[in-house]
mmCIF file of C-alpha atoms in Angstrom:
data_model
loop_
_atom_site.group_PDB
_atom_site.id
_atom_site.type_symbol
_atom_site.label_atom_id
_atom_site.label_comp_id
_atom_site.label_asym_id
_atom_site.label_seq_id
_atom_site.Cartn_x
_atom_site.Cartn_y
_atom_site.Cartn_z
ATOM 1 C CA LYS A 1 -0.895 25.085 62.393
ATOM 2 C CA LYS A 2 1.382 22.286 61.334
ATOM 3 C CA VAL A 3 0.088 18.728 62.425
ATOM 4 C CA GLU A 4 2.170 16.404 59.961
ATOM 5 C CA GLY A 5 3.491 13.440 62.131
ATOM 6 C CA LYS A 6 1.054 14.313 64.920
ATOM 7 C CA ILE A 7 -2.152 12.493 63.307
ATOM 8 C CA ARG A 8 -2.750 10.041 60.576
ATOM 9 C CA PRO A 9 -5.050 11.863 58.322
ATOM 10 C CA VAL A 10 -7.157 9.439 55.831
ATOM 11 C CA PHE A 11 -9.699 11.111 53.242
ATOM 12 C CA SER A 12 -11.599 10.547 50.340
ATOM 13 C CA HIS A 13 -10.244 11.046 46.943
ATOM 14 C CA GLU A 14 -13.807 13.158 46.428
ATOM 15 C CA PHE A 15 -12.843 15.410 49.459
ATOM 16 C CA VAL A 16 -9.116 15.623 48.227
ATOM 17 C CA SER A 17 -9.809 16.957 44.612
ATOM 18 C CA ARG A 18 -12.942 18.778 45.468
ATOM 19 C CA ALA A 19 -13.258 22.874 45.160
ATOM 20 C CA ASP A 20 -14.493 22.733 49.007
ATOM 21 C CA GLY A 21 -12.796 19.721 49.985
ATOM 22 C CA LEU A 22 -9.443 19.272 51.516
ATOM 23 C CA THR A 23 -7.209 22.240 50.273
ATOM 24 C CA SER A 24 -9.471 24.898 50.918
ATOM 25 C CA LEU A 25 -10.590 23.638 54.333
ATOM 26 C CA SER A 26 -6.898 23.678 55.190
ATOM 27 C CA LYS A 27 -6.740 27.240 54.392
ATOM 28 C CA SER A 28 -9.787 28.212 56.141
ATOM 29 C CA TYR A 29 -8.524 26.505 59.536
ATOM 30 C CA GLY A 30 -5.000 27.313 58.839
ATOM 31 C CA LEU A 31 -4.170 23.352 58.844
ATOM 32 C CA ASP A 32 -0.744 21.736 57.226
ATOM 33 C CA PHE A 33 -1.003 18.208 56.593
ATOM 34 C CA GLY A 34 2.026 17.963 54.948
ATOM 35 C CA GLN A 35 2.629 15.018 53.310
ATOM 36 C CA ASN A 36 1.420 12.885 56.154
ATOM 37 C CA LYS A 37 -1.947 11.894 54.397
ATOM 38 C CA GLN A 38 -3.226 9.693 52.589
ATOM 39 C CA SER A 39 -6.862 9.146 50.364
ATOM 40 C CA LEU A 40 -8.853 6.133 50.298
ATOM 41 C CA GLU A 41 -11.956 4.916 49.012
ATOM 42 C CA HIS A 42 -14.625 6.556 51.622
ATOM 43 C CA SER A 43 -16.109 3.392 52.614
ATOM 44 C CA LEU A 44 -12.673 1.824 53.317
ATOM 45 C CA ALA A 45 -11.701 4.854 55.402
ATOM 46 C CA TYR A 46 -14.083 3.732 58.563
ATOM 47 C CA GLU A 47 -12.047 0.458 58.553
ATOM 48 C CA ALA A 48 -8.748 2.756 58.486
ATOM 49 C CA VAL A 49 -10.372 4.012 61.553
ATOM 50 C CA ALA A 50 -11.396 1.021 63.304
ATOM 51 C CA ASN A 51 -8.369 -1.054 62.943
ATOM 52 C CA GLY A 52 -6.176 2.031 64.221
ATOM 53 C CA SER A 53 -4.835 2.879 60.790
ATOM 54 C CA ALA A 54 -5.994 6.479 60.410
ATOM 55 C CA ASP A 55 -6.907 9.248 63.070
ATOM 56 C CA ILE A 56 -8.759 11.875 60.880
ATOM 57 C CA ILE A 57 -11.112 11.222 58.093
ATOM 58 C CA ASP A 58 -13.952 12.810 55.954
ATOM 59 C CA VAL A 59 -17.268 12.392 56.583
ATOM 60 C CA TYR A 60 -21.091 12.149 55.220
ATOM 61 C CA SER A 61 -23.516 13.403 58.378
ATOM 62 C CA THR A 62 -25.570 10.696 57.341
ATOM 63 C CA ASP A 63 -23.124 7.635 57.758
ATOM 64 C CA PRO A 64 -24.473 5.168 60.187
ATOM 65 C CA LYS A 65 -20.792 3.924 61.373
ATOM 66 C CA ILE A 66 -20.463 7.182 62.658
ATOM 67 C CA LYS A 67 -22.663 6.482 65.547
ATOM 68 C CA ARG A 68 -21.353 2.695 65.418
ATOM 69 C CA LEU A 69 -17.584 3.704 65.538
ATOM 70 C CA ASP A 70 -18.715 6.080 68.429
ATOM 71 C CA LEU A 71 -16.756 8.992 66.142
ATOM 72 C CA VAL A 72 -16.545 12.250 67.371
ATOM 73 C CA ILE A 73 -17.275 14.926 64.590
ATOM 74 C CA LEU A 74 -15.208 18.248 64.612
ATOM 75 C CA GLU A 75 -17.831 21.408 64.105
ATOM 76 C CA ASP A 76 -17.816 23.385 61.132
ATOM 77 C CA ASN A 77 -17.630 27.001 63.197
ATOM 78 C CA LEU A 78 -16.173 29.158 60.965
ATOM 79 C CA ARG A 79 -18.940 27.727 58.258
ATOM 80 C CA HIS A 80 -16.294 26.965 55.406
ATOM 81 C CA PHE A 81 -18.743 24.077 53.808
ATOM 82 C CA PRO A 82 -22.138 25.309 52.510
ATOM 83 C CA ARG A 83 -25.310 23.848 53.464
ATOM 84 C CA TYR A 84 -25.685 20.564 50.888
ATOM 85 C CA GLU A 85 -29.194 19.856 50.076
ATOM 86 C CA ALA A 86 -30.789 16.623 48.129
ATOM 87 C CA VAL A 87 -32.743 17.321 44.700
ATOM 88 C CA TRP A 88 -34.434 15.736 42.148
ATOM 89 C CA LEU A 89 -32.268 16.385 38.787
ATOM 90 C CA ALA A 90 -34.320 14.646 35.748
ATOM 91 C CA ARG A 91 -34.589 14.874 32.309
ATOM 92 C CA LYS A 92 -37.127 17.000 31.006
ATOM 93 C CA ASP A 93 -38.415 14.245 28.377
ATOM 94 C CA PHE A 94 -38.828 12.026 31.411
ATOM 95 C CA VAL A 95 -40.542 14.520 33.438
ATOM 96 C CA LEU A 96 -43.202 14.688 30.042
ATOM 97 C CA ALA A 97 -43.195 11.402 29.125
ATOM 98 C CA HIS A 98 -43.929 9.501 32.894
ATOM 99 C CA PRO A 99 -46.138 12.449 34.505
ATOM 100 C CA GLU A 100 -47.250 9.713 37.165
ATOM 101 C CA ALA A 101 -44.009 8.195 37.929
ATOM 102 C CA TRP A 102 -42.590 12.009 38.481
ATOM 103 C CA ALA A 103 -45.191 12.797 40.726
ATOM 104 C CA ALA A 104 -44.821 9.528 42.619
ATOM 105 C CA LEU A 105 -41.300 10.717 43.092
ATOM 106 C CA ARG A 106 -42.424 14.431 43.959
ATOM 107 C CA THR A 107 -44.193 12.679 46.950
ATOM 108 C CA LEU A 108 -40.925 12.044 48.623
ATOM 109 C CA GLU A 109 -40.086 15.686 48.937
ATOM 110 C CA GLY A 110 -39.124 16.718 52.628
ATOM 111 C CA SER A 111 -40.040 13.377 54.073
ATOM 112 C CA LEU A 112 -36.251 12.423 54.280
ATOM 113 C CA SER A 113 -34.372 14.173 57.558
ATOM 114 C CA GLU A 114 -31.172 13.383 57.876
ATOM 115 C CA ASP A 115 -32.071 10.981 61.027
ATOM 116 C CA LYS A 116 -34.109 9.152 58.712
ATOM 117 C CA VAL A 117 -31.312 8.730 55.963
ATOM 118 C CA ILE A 118 -28.505 7.162 58.713
ATOM 119 C CA GLU A 119 -31.345 4.384 59.396
ATOM 120 C CA LEU A 120 -32.134 3.597 56.026
ATOM 121 C CA ASN A 121 -28.561 3.524 55.601
ATOM 122 C CA ALA A 122 -27.748 1.452 58.502
ATOM 123 C CA GLN A 123 -30.445 -0.999 57.636
ATOM 124 C CA VAL A 124 -27.906 -1.545 54.037
ATOM 125 C CA GLU A 125 -24.521 -1.225 55.514
ATOM 126 C CA ILE A 126 -24.692 -2.740 59.233
ATOM 127 C CA ASP A 127 -27.726 -4.998 58.764
ATOM 128 C CA LYS A 128 -26.852 -6.202 55.293
ATOM 129 C CA VAL A 129 -30.602 -5.475 53.747
ATOM 130 C CA GLN A 130 -30.336 -5.120 49.853
ATOM 131 C CA VAL A 131 -30.752 -1.450 48.477
ATOM 132 C CA PRO A 132 -33.897 -2.157 46.632
ATOM 133 C CA THR A 133 -35.957 -3.576 49.872
ATOM 134 C CA VAL A 134 -34.815 -1.076 51.894
ATOM 135 C CA ILE A 135 -36.408 1.529 49.163
ATOM 136 C CA GLN A 136 -39.404 -0.982 48.687
ATOM 137 C CA ALA A 137 -40.514 -0.553 52.585
ATOM 138 C CA TYR A 138 -40.118 2.808 52.685
ATOM 139 C CA VAL A 139 -41.728 3.948 49.841
ATOM 140 C CA GLN A 140 -44.735 1.517 50.902
ATOM 141 C CA ARG A 141 -44.961 2.619 54.156
ATOM 142 C CA ASP A 142 -48.077 4.237 54.403
ATOM 143 C CA ASP A 143 -49.449 1.956 51.113
ATOM 144 C CA SER A 144 -52.008 -0.241 52.396
ATOM 145 C CA GLN A 145 -52.522 -1.348 49.299
ATOM 146 C CA ALA A 146 -48.716 -2.157 48.170
ATOM 147 C CA GLY A 147 -47.673 -5.311 47.453
ATOM 148 C CA PRO A 148 -45.474 -7.410 49.539
ATOM 149 C CA ILE A 149 -41.851 -6.624 49.877
ATOM 150 C CA SER A 150 -39.261 -8.706 48.135
ATOM 151 C CA ASP A 151 -36.773 -10.747 49.634
ATOM 152 C CA GLU A 152 -33.449 -10.029 47.941
ATOM 153 C CA THR A 153 -31.494 -12.099 50.191
ATOM 154 C CA GLY A 154 -32.671 -16.008 49.796
ATOM 155 C CA PHE A 155 -31.011 -18.269 47.992
ATOM 156 C CA ALA A 156 -33.063 -17.609 45.039
ATOM 157 C CA ALA A 157 -33.475 -14.172 44.963
ATOM 158 C CA ILE A 158 -29.044 -14.329 45.212
ATOM 159 C CA ALA A 159 -29.026 -17.163 42.357
ATOM 160 C CA ALA A 160 -31.678 -15.062 40.140
ATOM 161 C CA ARG A 161 -29.214 -12.029 40.426
ATOM 162 C CA ILE A 162 -26.114 -13.976 39.329
ATOM 163 C CA TRP A 163 -27.956 -15.178 36.483
ATOM 164 C CA LEU A 164 -28.750 -12.032 35.302
ATOM 165 C CA ARG A 165 -25.173 -10.927 35.556
ATOM 166 C CA THR A 166 -23.586 -14.041 33.886
ATOM 167 C CA LYS A 167 -25.848 -13.125 31.363
ATOM 168 C CA GLU A 168 -24.516 -9.667 30.776
ATOM 169 C CA HIS A 169 -20.985 -10.746 31.378
ATOM 170 C CA LEU A 170 -21.267 -12.971 28.843
ATOM 171 C CA VAL A 171 -22.616 -10.807 26.177
ATOM 172 C CA LEU A 172 -19.532 -8.505 27.389
ATOM 173 C CA VAL A 173 -17.249 -10.972 26.834
ATOM 174 C CA GLY A 174 -18.403 -13.305 23.594
ATOM 175 C CA ILE A 175 -19.099 -10.031 21.545
ATOM 176 C CA THR A 176 -15.334 -8.830 22.561
ATOM 177 C CA LEU A 177 -14.022 -12.164 21.832
ATOM 178 C CA VAL A 178 -15.520 -12.546 18.128
ATOM 179 C CA LEU A 179 -14.389 -8.819 17.773
ATOM 180 C CA SER A 180 -10.563 -9.869 18.556
ATOM 181 C CA ILE A 181 -10.361 -12.944 16.773
ATOM 182 C CA ALA A 182 -12.234 -10.764 13.565
ATOM 183 C CA VAL A 183 -9.601 -8.090 13.848
ATOM 184 C CA GLY A 184 -6.418 -9.486 15.920
ATOM 185 C CA VAL A 185 -5.744 -12.455 12.969
ATOM 186 C CA PRO A 186 -6.336 -10.466 9.823
ATOM 187 C CA LEU A 187 -3.831 -7.800 11.502
ATOM 188 C CA GLY A 188 -1.500 -10.289 12.872
ATOM 189 C CA ILE A 189 -1.437 -11.610 9.059
ATOM 190 C CA LEU A 190 -1.111 -7.902 7.847
ATOM 191 C CA ALA A 191 1.727 -7.489 10.387
ATOM 192 C CA ALA A 192 3.754 -10.511 9.039
ATOM 193 C CA ARG A 193 3.541 -9.873 5.751
ATOM 194 C CA ARG A 194 4.375 -5.848 6.079
ATOM 195 C CA PRO A 195 7.169 -5.767 8.743
ATOM 196 C CA ARG A 196 7.301 -1.805 8.669
ATOM 197 C CA LEU A 197 3.631 -1.589 9.126
ATOM 198 C CA GLY A 198 3.321 -5.030 11.364
ATOM 199 C CA GLN A 199 5.317 -2.766 14.115
ATOM 200 C CA GLY A 200 3.162 0.180 13.686
ATOM 201 C CA LEU A 201 0.288 -2.177 14.711
ATOM 202 C CA LEU A 202 2.004 -3.614 17.311
ATOM 203 C CA LEU A 203 3.116 -0.537 18.556
ATOM 204 C CA ALA A 204 -0.179 1.420 18.758
ATOM 205 C CA SER A 205 -1.941 -1.797 20.233
ATOM 206 C CA SER A 206 0.510 -1.609 23.049
ATOM 207 C CA ILE A 207 0.183 1.618 23.739
ATOM 208 C CA VAL A 208 -3.602 0.926 24.486
ATOM 209 C CA GLN A 209 -2.391 -1.348 26.987
ATOM 210 C CA THR A 210 -0.393 1.226 28.995
ATOM 211 C CA ILE A 211 -3.864 3.234 29.446
ATOM 212 C CA PRO A 212 -5.663 2.568 32.858
ATOM 213 C CA SER A 213 -9.041 1.079 32.476
ATOM 214 C CA LEU A 214 -10.897 3.524 34.138
ATOM 215 C CA ALA A 215 -9.256 6.486 32.018
ATOM 216 C CA LEU A 216 -10.424 4.853 28.957
ATOM 217 C CA LEU A 217 -13.492 4.405 29.833
ATOM 218 C CA CYS A 218 -13.811 8.349 30.689
ATOM 219 C CA PHE A 219 -12.249 8.876 27.393
ATOM 220 C CA LEU A 220 -15.127 6.768 25.614
ATOM 221 C CA ILE A 221 -18.211 8.501 27.293
ATOM 222 C CA PRO A 222 -18.117 11.793 25.566
ATOM 223 C CA VAL A 223 -17.855 10.082 22.473
ATOM 224 C CA PHE A 224 -20.323 6.563 22.602
ATOM 225 C CA GLY A 225 -22.347 7.719 26.186
ATOM 226 C CA ILE A 226 -22.414 4.842 29.069
ATOM 227 C CA GLY A 227 -23.895 1.609 28.334
ATOM 228 C CA LEU A 228 -23.054 -1.724 26.875
ATOM 229 C CA VAL A 229 -21.145 0.148 23.767
ATOM 230 C CA PRO A 230 -18.200 2.256 25.442
ATOM 231 C CA ALA A 231 -17.713 -0.892 27.577
ATOM 232 C CA LEU A 232 -17.275 -3.254 24.095
ATOM 233 C CA VAL A 233 -14.873 -0.487 22.146
ATOM 234 C CA ALA A 234 -12.672 -0.641 25.531
ATOM 235 C CA LEU A 235 -12.374 -4.190 26.254
ATOM 236 C CA PHE A 236 -12.035 -4.805 22.485
ATOM 237 C CA LEU A 237 -8.759 -2.700 22.598
ATOM 238 C CA TYR A 238 -7.762 -4.171 25.807
ATOM 239 C CA SER A 239 -8.023 -8.009 24.176
ATOM 240 C CA LEU A 240 -6.481 -6.981 20.318
ATOM 241 C CA LEU A 241 -3.473 -7.050 21.238
ATOM 242 C CA PRO A 242 -2.867 -10.846 22.819
ATOM 243 C CA VAL A 243 -4.335 -11.862 19.579
ATOM 244 C CA LEU A 244 -2.574 -9.710 17.045
ATOM 245 C CA MET A 245 1.069 -10.081 18.918
ATOM 246 C CA ASN A 246 0.109 -14.018 19.008
ATOM 247 C CA THR A 247 -0.873 -14.485 15.243
ATOM 248 C CA TYR A 248 2.312 -12.415 13.977
ATOM 249 C CA ILE A 249 4.725 -14.637 16.355
ATOM 250 C CA GLY A 250 2.838 -17.746 15.104
ATOM 251 C CA LEU A 251 3.975 -16.877 11.210
ATOM 252 C CA LYS A 252 6.989 -15.459 11.836
ATOM 253 C CA ALA A 253 8.346 -18.468 13.791
ATOM 254 C CA ILE A 254 7.658 -21.012 10.793
ATOM 255 C CA ASP A 255 10.616 -22.463 9.415
ATOM 256 C CA PRO A 256 11.310 -20.412 6.144
ATOM 257 C CA THR A 257 12.032 -23.857 4.470
ATOM 258 C CA LEU A 258 8.645 -24.427 4.785
ATOM 259 C CA ILE A 259 7.728 -22.062 2.858
ATOM 260 C CA GLU A 260 9.724 -22.029 0.001
ATOM 261 C CA THR A 261 8.808 -25.705 -0.108
ATOM 262 C CA ALA A 262 4.842 -24.829 -0.531
ATOM 263 C CA HIS A 263 6.307 -22.103 -3.152
ATOM 264 C CA ALA A 264 7.970 -24.657 -5.012
ATOM 265 C CA LEU A 265 4.991 -26.795 -4.949
ATOM 266 C CA GLY A 266 3.166 -24.016 -6.946
ATOM 267 C CA LEU A 267 0.908 -22.912 -3.735
ATOM 268 C CA SER A 268 -0.940 -19.624 -4.338
ATOM 269 C CA PRO A 269 -0.363 -17.279 -1.555
ATOM 270 C CA PHE A 270 -3.816 -17.878 0.035
ATOM 271 C CA ARG A 271 -3.650 -21.839 -0.446
ATOM 272 C CA GLN A 272 -0.299 -21.179 1.120
ATOM 273 C CA LEU A 273 -1.833 -19.479 3.987
ATOM 274 C CA VAL A 274 -4.897 -21.465 4.792
ATOM 275 C CA SER A 275 -3.024 -24.718 4.301
ATOM 276 C CA ILE A 276 0.321 -24.322 5.888
ATOM 277 C CA GLU A 277 0.936 -21.252 7.687
ATOM 278 C CA LEU A 278 -2.143 -20.949 9.928
ATOM 279 C CA PRO A 279 -2.167 -24.409 11.159
ATOM 280 C CA ILE A 280 1.563 -24.137 12.081
ATOM 281 C CA ALA A 281 0.722 -20.638 13.646
ATOM 282 C CA SER A 282 -2.691 -22.181 15.543
ATOM 283 C CA PRO A 283 -0.905 -22.948 18.826
ATOM 284 C CA ASN A 284 0.138 -19.584 19.240
ATOM 285 C CA ILE A 285 -3.320 -17.879 17.566
ATOM 286 C CA LEU A 286 -5.246 -20.276 20.286
ATOM 287 C CA ALA A 287 -3.085 -19.306 23.368
ATOM 288 C CA GLY A 288 -3.776 -15.509 22.334
ATOM 289 C CA VAL A 289 -7.248 -15.600 21.902
ATOM 290 C CA LYS A 290 -7.083 -17.798 25.815
ATOM 291 C CA THR A 291 -5.156 -14.591 26.913
ATOM 292 C CA ALA A 292 -7.687 -12.184 25.441
ATOM 293 C CA THR A 293 -10.594 -13.944 26.760
ATOM 294 C CA ILE A 294 -9.110 -13.967 30.561
ATOM 295 C CA ILE A 295 -8.401 -10.512 29.965
ATOM 296 C CA SER A 296 -11.919 -9.241 28.893
ATOM 297 C CA ILE A 297 -13.268 -11.315 31.851
ATOM 298 C CA GLY A 298 -11.265 -9.554 34.520
ATOM 299 C CA THR A 299 -11.367 -6.019 32.641
ATOM 300 C CA ALA A 300 -15.312 -6.426 31.988
ATOM 301 C CA THR A 301 -16.226 -6.397 35.852
ATOM 302 C CA LEU A 302 -15.343 -2.429 35.252
ATOM 303 C CA ALA A 303 -17.743 -2.180 32.768
ATOM 304 C CA ALA A 304 -20.205 -1.516 35.405
ATOM 305 C CA LEU A 305 -18.869 1.966 36.336
ATOM 306 C CA ILE A 306 -20.648 2.689 33.184
ATOM 307 C CA GLY A 307 -24.123 1.341 33.498
ATOM 308 C CA ALA A 308 -22.606 -2.065 31.334
ATOM 309 C CA GLY A 309 -24.307 -4.526 33.984
ATOM 310 C CA GLY A 310 -21.733 -7.841 34.430
ATOM 311 C CA TYR A 311 -20.610 -9.173 37.368
ATOM 312 C CA GLY A 312 -18.865 -5.825 38.175
ATOM 313 C CA ALA A 313 -22.267 -4.426 39.201
ATOM 314 C CA PRO A 314 -22.665 -6.310 43.128
ATOM 315 C CA ILE A 315 -18.804 -5.551 43.374
ATOM 316 C CA VAL A 316 -18.871 -2.145 42.478
ATOM 317 C CA SER A 317 -22.003 -1.764 44.626
ATOM 318 C CA GLY A 318 -20.500 -4.178 47.818
ATOM 319 C CA LEU A 319 -17.167 -1.455 47.499
ATOM 320 C CA ALA A 320 -19.351 1.444 47.811
ATOM 321 C CA MET A 321 -21.187 -0.309 51.703
ATOM 322 C CA ASN A 322 -17.975 -2.109 52.323
ATOM 323 C CA ASP A 323 -20.198 -5.577 52.045
ATOM 324 C CA MET A 324 -17.606 -7.907 51.245
ATOM 325 C CA ASN A 325 -21.244 -10.820 50.814
ATOM 326 C CA THR A 326 -22.075 -8.211 47.758
ATOM 327 C CA ILE A 327 -18.455 -8.135 46.600
ATOM 328 C CA LEU A 328 -18.600 -12.171 46.456
ATOM 329 C CA VAL A 329 -21.601 -12.069 44.578
ATOM 330 C CA GLY A 330 -19.646 -10.932 41.570
ATOM 331 C CA ALA A 331 -16.011 -11.953 42.568
ATOM 332 C CA ILE A 332 -16.634 -15.694 43.007
ATOM 333 C CA PRO A 333 -18.445 -15.747 39.375
ATOM 334 C CA ALA A 334 -15.809 -14.295 37.524
ATOM 335 C CA ALA A 335 -13.394 -16.501 38.942
ATOM 336 C CA VAL A 336 -14.966 -19.451 38.264
ATOM 337 C CA MET A 337 -15.884 -18.289 34.644
ATOM 338 C CA SER A 338 -12.303 -17.686 34.174
ATOM 339 C CA LEU A 339 -11.353 -21.175 35.044
ATOM 340 C CA VAL A 340 -14.148 -22.893 32.863
ATOM 341 C CA ALA A 341 -12.552 -20.431 29.849
ATOM 342 C CA HIS A 342 -9.434 -22.118 30.926
ATOM 343 C CA PHE A 343 -10.693 -25.592 30.743
ATOM 344 C CA VAL A 344 -12.501 -24.467 27.371
ATOM 345 C CA PHE A 345 -9.747 -23.507 25.872
ATOM 346 C CA GLU A 346 -7.562 -26.685 26.553
ATOM 347 C CA VAL A 347 -10.018 -28.831 24.878
ATOM 348 C CA LEU A 348 -10.012 -26.681 22.141
ATOM 349 C CA ASN A 349 -6.612 -27.001 21.970
ATOM 350 C CA ARG A 350 -6.745 -30.626 21.487
ATOM 351 C CA ILE A 351 -9.780 -30.217 18.905
ATOM 352 C CA LEU A 352 -8.248 -27.720 16.764
ATOM 353 C CA VAL A 353 -4.412 -27.754 16.789
ATOM 354 C CA PRO A 354 -2.494 -30.328 14.697
ATOM 355 C CA VAL A 355 -1.642 -33.519 17.037
ATOM 356 C CA GLY A 356 2.207 -33.069 16.235
ATOM 357 C CA LEU A 357 2.016 -29.508 17.420
ATOM 358 C CA GLN A 358 0.029 -30.088 20.308
ATOM 359 C CA MET A 359 2.020 -29.415 23.522
#
């Protein structure tokens, strides 16, 4: 049945692409949505329904917003969808190394009904209780000896979370900055000295910039795994171009007469580079490093997707729960860090750049 133009469907990205998702469902029920469908992050689909932008969405039966928005769930009378069960998936070495922890996890088997999961999800998504607090309360529900449940919503707890994420973010940005300078400046000098090789270097680093961040992280996981290392590799690749390009431009823009004069005075190539060329090119180089730093601060928020932490962790969690307060815990500090970096580089510009070259 052709339904294009009659309803406004919005489906999650996962539902559109999975084997038992939209395509197979449409075949099972003979539905033709045509081009009149959109894909959206699952948590945002409920907002689309609430504000009248969508008429039909895919849901999880344990989503608490189903009841809050008074949505009607269509019955799968053709039994298209299989029965989905949640199971523990653990590495064998973890089970052997931590038998008590594994035994504790096994006690949860069979204890979570659909109604109970809806109740727990509602505490997180609607009541805005932090996930660790909800989990701790449920796990300790029958334990009279359990310690007090931590408060994750107080000022001290939020400040501690921000400080933890700040340290993680500084590690990501700091290491990336050191690597981009250590590699980008020498490559920029080489590019200025060897024009043909330089064009190849600039082209290669420019191509990296066209690769979407999420795609690059996916490419790196099979090689470097998850965590800090692949995040640093990705950030380094993205921050390399501004440093390399600005070093190259700064050196190529130097008046050839100055180079000839230095050569006539008998300065060695190294002395000429250190005493004349790099100081003259320093405004451009510093601008490139500043750009690389700002890029790293913003891009590093995606590192949370592969377990590297930083300000991206609360942003990703907030997006999953459509919780603006949690998103702001990561977004605001990231913006503040960018502003601080801007002013730090303004100070460095006055210190490192020769007075006659300052803007």
